[in-house]
């Protein structure tokens, strides 16, 4: 297992973890805490160095101070606060800071020298670069890091995060540029949704239980809804977002990845490439997206008791008259034997009525049901559902009908519930970044995205995005805190689906 | 619904409920309390009389006193003790007692006259006789009641309880004798297991949920275990039991009925005869029981901390050297397209280690599983199970595999749980007798057993019972409080099954 | 087997076969030849008498002459004409004629005496009455035969043919009248379609082959077409027909029986009552017929090269302005788990373009098909079909797609063909009446119709027939020799079906 | 389509087809006739040259003479012998001969010059090399051809035939050597079995018909038998064979390819790489071959009426005491959800009792069958089978049970038959080489084998072959003309299979 591997690294090996963009929010809030958690739990190799790299001038102390605030001892902090504090100090001792421009080869050279000094004590020295930088400097950072700071005595890996381009063309360019300095083997593309426990559990659920597979197809599933909804807007930080919009920001990557994992065939093995082969196969089986099956929206402000919730265009960082969608709903179809004809409905939006991310499988009606009269007109409410809720409160539940105890024949819908929170309350559910960083250190690419996946994903979305933009389709307006534009309901209705807004 | 029906009876109709054997335990502990509960909850018609009939001489007051002790106001007693008490008084006012021999036509004639007096105020007068009498006087009671005390201005129904004979021959005789004085229409044969909520729920579960039906067959189910186990012995009351033995007492009726409901095809409707047609069809598809697939046992005493637990033969009411089995296990097979080759294992016993009644469905192993290495050698533990627990604590749960949160790939078995107790804690789960009495009053025969069902059931069991008896097969001995004789494990093993003793 | 049974009858047993209505067409063309064939082939018991009974005065010689013309030695006539002729003589020696009115108890008494004389030589004497008489005298004949001519020393059976009433009410009356003189056990109701080899084969096909059952359901079958079409009109014999119309004459019995056999669940055994239980269960699951799903038509004359083909109303035996349909098409639905939503389309008509009776199962389209582009727009033509053709030329074939040999990828539809004619060319396919008569002699009721079947069938059709008649719906006119009224196409189209007129 | 493509090649393009090893048997009997057939049928581009290359000295005339004998006008030869003859002459005019050693770069350079002369008239000049040479010179020929004779103004493709190594190691080496001079894109590896019409039809059958897919799995298929049997021995040409043996010669390639095509999942499209991805996936899911599941045999001579049929070791070209198997049978298992537990039995042998190559799918027994009593003990004979016969006489048939016409219930097995010979008798079934050559010219690689397929195939077979050889397992002896060694029956029996030797 992993711990064994970790221990094998201890003899004469060291690992340098370079966080490029160390002064940013993500680094502070997610990356360093995740590294610390892994350290605290014993997952990191014996010898390692964490290295922050950014443009700002900072002393080592300022750097340590900056990151220390977010390092917490998740599990037994309360039990043993002193041990925790001691661990933090140990960890910070291994953290060093370098300053330099992202495309500055010379500064990267200095970083290389600095790392080498420490690494010289070991026979093998591996390096991981986490590129936590804006898309504009992304390629520069990758090029200068790999050219000037690749390990000479071990592997070098580069972790990158979206955006991976804005369309097929820009992704192709980006990929080509990276390809000149890095092999596909070296690149670890993060979709942090794939690090979520429940998404991982999805495969376990489908493939280690006999009872789901016979149901996982068009004969039994009526529709699948994949929902991502946030209950807040851009809040003064819409600049980056406006360049991408909700479709590129959420749908084309996170939701599409989830859908692929949900719908793919069983892979030959759990090996990373086998899983990704199946995801690619699934994506390639998808029908082109019909632009008439897409609804886009943009939220406007509203007055509530607690004050005014500003609309998207009222965000000062958003350009005037921006057409960028903050909401999108779309219907997808998969043209293979398992899913032919089953609508997959996706919905993603900001400033909606609830915070929720889930996959909801609605099963078909019972054919020739004995109980149809018992349900009255509301047959839809009585169909079985399987819900995989990613947030808030990870949970899996299966909605079934049962008889209400008593002398009448009265049916009721019950949840056969597997709540992570209750079930594993004393367990520590790791953050997505912990899982992903550890996998990158160990070379396990299952949860990272391969370039051919992105190629197919962009091939699917680009024509639709182009069409929306060329036709200058204005987003439907919806109020902050609402369930989104009504167009989404008409879209669902077109395929005999009813969104589960607000339902359990 | 039922209440509507109840109200329609109010105009000019009355109902006389005659409990024959009113001085017995069952009457006192179950029948009168059930009648009172129905009354308290408003399920009885406006006009009704409850009439106790037994051999003992008793005044009305003695009778009232005898039954009053067990009348409780299940639900809101605490909330409103006075209302409850008032209701008890009202109820007792409607209860009258007659004494007479069970086969005494003259006494029954007096009963008839007594009832008629009250009934004369109504246009329609229906009568229900509940024959709570020993099997030896059973036919006499039925004959004299129906001959001398049938209603002249309404229907007459007779509720009877097992035993319904000891084998095909004696059942045939019994049935013929009843048939001379009553139509099949008039006879309500109780199997009080069929009045259990969960058994009723079994049909709802199977036929109102899409997700179970595709799994309900030989392709997905590895075996089915139907277990009835008591943690106490005959306790000085083995006389009646010894005449029948565990196979006739539990297996041939309760467990076989449960199995039929579990395994039958979907009926055309929920109507009583449609359901019973399917049960008969199922029973007729069963293969003859191979006597080599039957294990019988008898418990012997043991010393425990709290004292000595006496063996079956140490019960003074049991004949010396009795061969009567107090434990039996058997394998059944159904020769139809749905179940061909699936072993149905039944086990019933007294003085075992636990009190439990359940149906446990073990699903097959996942074919071509990705996770077989994760489970090690213990593949059997990872197969999905559906458990329908009848007692103690009615519950339904589905055992599935999921990933334990954390950075390792570790699988765990979780219960998707529908616990009646938690789910419906503030609900009042009615006693089986309430349900059955109410159904008899309303003429709903779904939960009663038709004579052709019994005929087929006896045809199935009689050759096996004969064979056991002719060959004088001695039961394997097992200790009071154990899991039963080891032979049961060898039987299970023969069909690749492992009993779930003590497992959840 | 049957021959064994036949031989067991020889010792001290005789059988009298009375054909009531012996002077009619059916008797001459079908019944006597069938009896002769059975005799010729050794299926009749050693001792038997065939007795013609009718109103006409005839000598024995005239009677023999009348029937002799249609007695043929099917199989080896050519091989051995003399043997055949000898057999005919032997057979006629056993044929006697009685004359008398159908309701004339006295004449029946004479028949009884006549039969008894011959029967007195045997210990056991069984009698079969075949009532081949008009519906108007049907009950009279049954009553007088059973009252005055029942066997005293063996069983008496009565074979009857449709019509069994015109609706629920008249059937109920008829059934009650027969019930007064005969038990259900004694009555053999013929639907001669059920004696067709292929209809019998339907059960063998479904239940003895593994490959059909998984396909026999709503997930795989798109629709089922049951067609009966004649290429001639009433031809001057429309009097009887006009009283019933095509729906009662063909659909409510023949086609409905075929549909029930096709669609029923697997019976518990091949025993007659098990099969008929399943047919009744199926019929009870059918949805009420929507009168909007029924199209009726009536043919009109047309001039063709060979002369004028007269319309229905031009038949002199048909009342002026008759509204009686000579064509009907209807859509049926079965509300059970297997068939929910699958349209069963029936069509029956006279004076159409072809003579054909068949069941055609159209399978669904291949989901996620790789070959959709290969078929162009004509996807429907490429779906698999199973055709069970009853006439002309009994055949079963399965239409599948295969690649045309050659260097292109070109698909073709091929028939996997089981042609009775070719396959069993040197075999002798028995006439339906032979099979049915033999079954009646042997007491095998599988192919006869039970009264509860008819009750359900009439319950299904009566409201629709009433509605058509009350609303005085005029039939759509269609030309003699056409494919019927266009309304039938609109009906099919409503359920996405295309009639297979003229297709193989 | 292809013809369109052909025509597009005509403008300014030419194709040179070089047959290296032109003096060999394969070239004469198969390759040149196939090229001529393509030419005759209009499949070759307008401008092309066929070029023979071999070590022998030959004049152009001698070359033409050598090949002319086998050029036939398949289809309309009889109809139009003169046209045919004219075509032959035209074709030969385009055929030129070069002599040179296979690894002789200089000679290849001369060939290049010769080709270039002709090609200079065209803008685009493509070249195909068909390497029909012994394995020993195979790499040399490939290297010298690609180095010295690659096209400068178009693509160059190389067609190669097995053997592709003897095990993982030698294949790896071979692949590496080719890889140095050719891209995978350029290499066309032939398995001429894949060019057989019926093998191609296998995909059409499975994926364009709805009725097969639901049956194509472990729930319905009991076992699959893939048989290759020849009724003659090595006949004095055992030298080459002895180096490989039957497992490498037939099983590891032809039969394994057929099995992969049969058992793979539906590919995303019909594109070559999609199909081959699925084949690789299938091969990777196969369980390691257990050497105890392999039986090897070697034939010995026998005296028959027509003379003596010599044993393998009596072939003078075979080394004394050779252990090389001329017969092998093996059981394979696929560890995926579709096939888990289904035995795939392969058998290949020389000098057996019949000439046959087929895939035979035996379906499971009907569960809960009504007809089991009708079949007596011979249940196995009544299970459905699907047979895809490759030779002799290509055919597909489905064996089903039906009722024999007549008054008894007697079942019979019938073939629903799609005989290519009858069905397409006036059609011209192209030879495998025609199909494969044409595909190579058109760049369609569906029927060619990719290097990763071979890698997996060798990974599967190498350990078993090594084990057989290391343990020096002696083949079981069997007589020329027999059904092979008895060990094969014990192997089959181990998995409850019965070989279909000699059955239809």
mmCIF file with all atom_site columns, N, CA and C in Angstrom, chain D residues 183-206:
data_model
loop_
_atom_site.group_PDB
_atom_site.id
_atom_site.type_symbol
_atom_site.label_atom_id
_atom_site.label_alt_id
_atom_site.label_comp_id
_atom_site.label_asym_id
_atom_site.label_entity_id
_atom_site.label_seq_id
_atom_site.pdbx_PDB_ins_code
_atom_site.Cartn_x
_atom_site.Cartn_y
_atom_site.Cartn_z
_atom_site.occupancy
_atom_site.B_iso_or_equiv
_atom_site.pdbx_formal_charge
_atom_site.auth_seq_id
_atom_site.auth_comp_id
_atom_site.auth_asym_id
_atom_site.auth_atom_id
_atom_site.pdbx_PDB_model_num
ATOM 1  N N  . UNK D 1 183 ? 6.668   2.990   -38.970 1.00 0.00 ? 183 UNK D N  1
ATOM 2  C CA . UNK D 1 183 ? 5.740   3.346   -37.889 1.00 0.00 ? 183 UNK D CA 1
ATOM 3  C C  . UNK D 1 183 ? 4.652   2.281   -37.815 1.00 0.00 ? 183 UNK D C  1
ATOM 4  N N  . UNK D 1 184 ? 4.019   2.202   -36.660 1.00 0.00 ? 184 UNK D N  1
ATOM 5  C CA . UNK D 1 184 ? 2.901   1.267   -36.517 1.00 0.00 ? 184 UNK D CA 1
ATOM 6  C C  . UNK D 1 184 ? 1.848   1.543   -37.592 1.00 0.00 ? 184 UNK D C  1
ATOM 7  N N  . UNK D 1 185 ? 1.659   2.809   -37.895 1.00 0.00 ? 185 UNK D N  1
ATOM 8  C CA . UNK D 1 185 ? 0.742   3.223   -38.955 1.00 0.00 ? 185 UNK D CA 1
ATOM 9  C C  . UNK D 1 185 ? 0.986   2.523   -40.281 1.00 0.00 ? 185 UNK D C  1
ATOM 10 N N  . UNK D 1 186 ? 2.249   2.254   -40.559 1.00 0.00 ? 186 UNK D N  1
ATOM 11 C CA . UNK D 1 186 ? 2.591   1.704   -41.875 1.00 0.00 ? 186 UNK D CA 1
ATOM 12 C C  . UNK D 1 186 ? 2.458   0.190   -41.972 1.00 0.00 ? 186 UNK D C  1
ATOM 13 N N  . UNK D 1 187 ? 2.408   -0.456  -40.812 1.00 0.00 ? 187 UNK D N  1
ATOM 14 C CA . UNK D 1 187 ? 2.460   -1.920  -40.814 1.00 0.00 ? 187 UNK D CA 1
ATOM 15 C C  . UNK D 1 187 ? 1.056   -2.527  -40.836 1.00 0.00 ? 187 UNK D C  1
ATOM 16 N N  . UNK D 1 188 ? 0.821   -3.433  -41.757 1.00 0.00 ? 188 UNK D N  1
ATOM 17 C CA . UNK D 1 188 ? -0.458  -4.126  -41.869 1.00 0.00 ? 188 UNK D CA 1
ATOM 18 C C  . UNK D 1 188 ? -0.222  -5.604  -41.602 1.00 0.00 ? 188 UNK D C  1
ATOM 19 N N  . UNK D 1 189 ? -0.591  -6.047  -40.379 1.00 0.00 ? 189 UNK D N  1
ATOM 20 C CA . UNK D 1 189 ? -0.372  -7.449  -40.029 1.00 0.00 ? 189 UNK D CA 1
ATOM 21 C C  . UNK D 1 189 ? -1.634  -8.261  -40.357 1.00 0.00 ? 189 UNK D C  1
ATOM 22 N N  . UNK D 1 190 ? -1.462  -9.219  -41.229 1.00 0.00 ? 190 UNK D N  1
ATOM 23 C CA . UNK D 1 190 ? -2.610  -10.010 -41.689 1.00 0.00 ? 190 UNK D CA 1
ATOM 24 C C  . UNK D 1 190 ? -2.871  -11.196 -40.775 1.00 0.00 ? 190 UNK D C  1
ATOM 25 N N  . UNK D 1 191 ? -4.136  -11.370 -40.382 1.00 0.00 ? 191 UNK D N  1
ATOM 26 C CA . UNK D 1 191 ? -4.583  -12.700 -39.958 1.00 0.00 ? 191 UNK D CA 1
ATOM 27 C C  . UNK D 1 191 ? -5.678  -13.052 -40.953 1.00 0.00 ? 191 UNK D C  1
ATOM 28 N N  . UNK D 1 192 ? -5.364  -13.940 -41.903 1.00 0.00 ? 192 UNK D N  1
ATOM 29 C CA . UNK D 1 192 ? -6.307  -14.071 -43.016 1.00 0.00 ? 192 UNK D CA 1
ATOM 30 C C  . UNK D 1 192 ? -7.658  -14.623 -42.572 1.00 0.00 ? 192 UNK D C  1
ATOM 31 N N  . UNK D 1 193 ? -7.718  -15.140 -41.339 1.00 0.00 ? 193 UNK D N  1
ATOM 32 C CA . UNK D 1 193 ? -9.028  -15.548 -40.842 1.00 0.00 ? 193 UNK D CA 1
ATOM 33 C C  . UNK D 1 193 ? -9.958  -14.363 -40.673 1.00 0.00 ? 193 UNK D C  1
ATOM 34 N N  . UNK D 1 194 ? -9.375  -13.223 -40.372 1.00 0.00 ? 194 UNK D N  1
ATOM 35 C CA . UNK D 1 194 ? -10.203 -12.037 -40.166 1.00 0.00 ? 194 UNK D CA 1
ATOM 36 C C  . UNK D 1 194 ? -10.785 -11.505 -41.462 1.00 0.00 ? 194 UNK D C  1
ATOM 37 N N  . UNK D 1 195 ? -10.317 -12.000 -42.570 1.00 0.00 ? 195 UNK D N  1
ATOM 38 C CA . UNK D 1 195 ? -10.871 -11.558 -43.835 1.00 0.00 ? 195 UNK D CA 1
ATOM 39 C C  . UNK D 1 195 ? -12.033 -12.422 -44.281 1.00 0.00 ? 195 UNK D C  1
ATOM 40 N N  . UNK D 1 196 ? -12.312 -13.470 -43.539 1.00 0.00 ? 196 UNK D N  1
ATOM 41 C CA . UNK D 1 196 ? -13.416 -14.355 -43.906 1.00 0.00 ? 196 UNK D CA 1
ATOM 42 C C  . UNK D 1 196 ? -14.743 -13.616 -43.733 1.00 0.00 ? 196 UNK D C  1
ATOM 43 N N  . UNK D 1 197 ? -15.582 -13.785 -44.682 1.00 0.00 ? 197 UNK D N  1
ATOM 44 C CA . UNK D 1 197 ? -16.879 -13.110 -44.645 1.00 0.00 ? 197 UNK D CA 1
ATOM 45 C C  . UNK D 1 197 ? -17.622 -13.345 -43.320 1.00 0.00 ? 197 UNK D C  1
ATOM 46 N N  . UNK D 1 198 ? -17.632 -14.573 -42.864 1.00 0.00 ? 198 UNK D N  1
ATOM 47 C CA . UNK D 1 198 ? -18.461 -14.874 -41.705 1.00 0.00 ? 198 UNK D CA 1
ATOM 48 C C  . UNK D 1 198 ? -17.920 -14.236 -40.445 1.00 0.00 ? 198 UNK D C  1
ATOM 49 N N  . UNK D 1 199 ? -16.623 -14.110 -40.409 1.00 0.00 ? 199 UNK D N  1
ATOM 50 C CA . UNK D 1 199 ? -16.043 -13.470 -39.242 1.00 0.00 ? 199 UNK D CA 1
ATOM 51 C C  . UNK D 1 199 ? -16.447 -11.989 -39.230 1.00 0.00 ? 199 UNK D C  1
ATOM 52 N N  . UNK D 1 200 ? -16.418 -11.395 -40.402 1.00 0.00 ? 200 UNK D N  1
ATOM 53 C CA . UNK D 1 200 ? -16.910 -10.019 -40.490 1.00 0.00 ? 200 UNK D CA 1
ATOM 54 C C  . UNK D 1 200 ? -18.382 -9.949  -40.117 1.00 0.00 ? 200 UNK D C  1
ATOM 55 N N  . UNK D 1 201 ? -19.097 -10.933 -40.575 1.00 0.00 ? 201 UNK D N  1
ATOM 56 C CA . UNK D 1 201 ? -20.527 -10.963 -40.325 1.00 0.00 ? 201 UNK D CA 1
ATOM 57 C C  . UNK D 1 201 ? -20.823 -11.093 -38.827 1.00 0.00 ? 201 UNK D C  1
ATOM 58 N N  . UNK D 1 202 ? -19.884 -11.645 -38.103 1.00 0.00 ? 202 UNK D N  1
ATOM 59 C CA . UNK D 1 202 ? -20.079 -11.815 -36.665 1.00 0.00 ? 202 UNK D CA 1
ATOM 60 C C  . UNK D 1 202 ? -20.436 -10.489 -35.995 1.00 0.00 ? 202 UNK D C  1
ATOM 61 N N  . UNK D 1 203 ? -19.731 -9.440  -36.374 1.00 0.00 ? 203 UNK D N  1
ATOM 62 C CA . UNK D 1 203 ? -20.042 -8.137  -35.788 1.00 0.00 ? 203 UNK D CA 1
ATOM 63 C C  . UNK D 1 203 ? -21.406 -7.637  -36.220 1.00 0.00 ? 203 UNK D C  1
ATOM 64 N N  . UNK D 1 204 ? -21.699 -7.829  -37.488 1.00 0.00 ? 204 UNK D N  1
ATOM 65 C CA . UNK D 1 204 ? -23.011 -7.402  -37.984 1.00 0.00 ? 204 UNK D CA 1
ATOM 66 C C  . UNK D 1 204 ? -24.110 -8.144  -37.225 1.00 0.00 ? 204 UNK D C  1
ATOM 67 N N  . UNK D 1 205 ? -23.906 -9.433  -37.094 1.00 0.00 ? 205 UNK D N  1
ATOM 68 C CA . UNK D 1 205 ? -24.886 -10.276 -36.424 1.00 0.00 ? 205 UNK D CA 1
ATOM 69 C C  . UNK D 1 205 ? -25.157 -9.793  -35.007 1.00 0.00 ? 205 UNK D C  1
ATOM 70 N N  . UNK D 1 206 ? -24.078 -9.595  -34.259 1.00 0.00 ? 206 UNK D N  1
ATOM 71 C CA . UNK D 1 206 ? -24.224 -9.213  -32.857 1.00 0.00 ? 206 UNK D CA 1
ATOM 72 C C  . UNK D 1 206 ? -24.809 -7.827  -32.693 1.00 0.00 ? 206 UNK D C  1
#
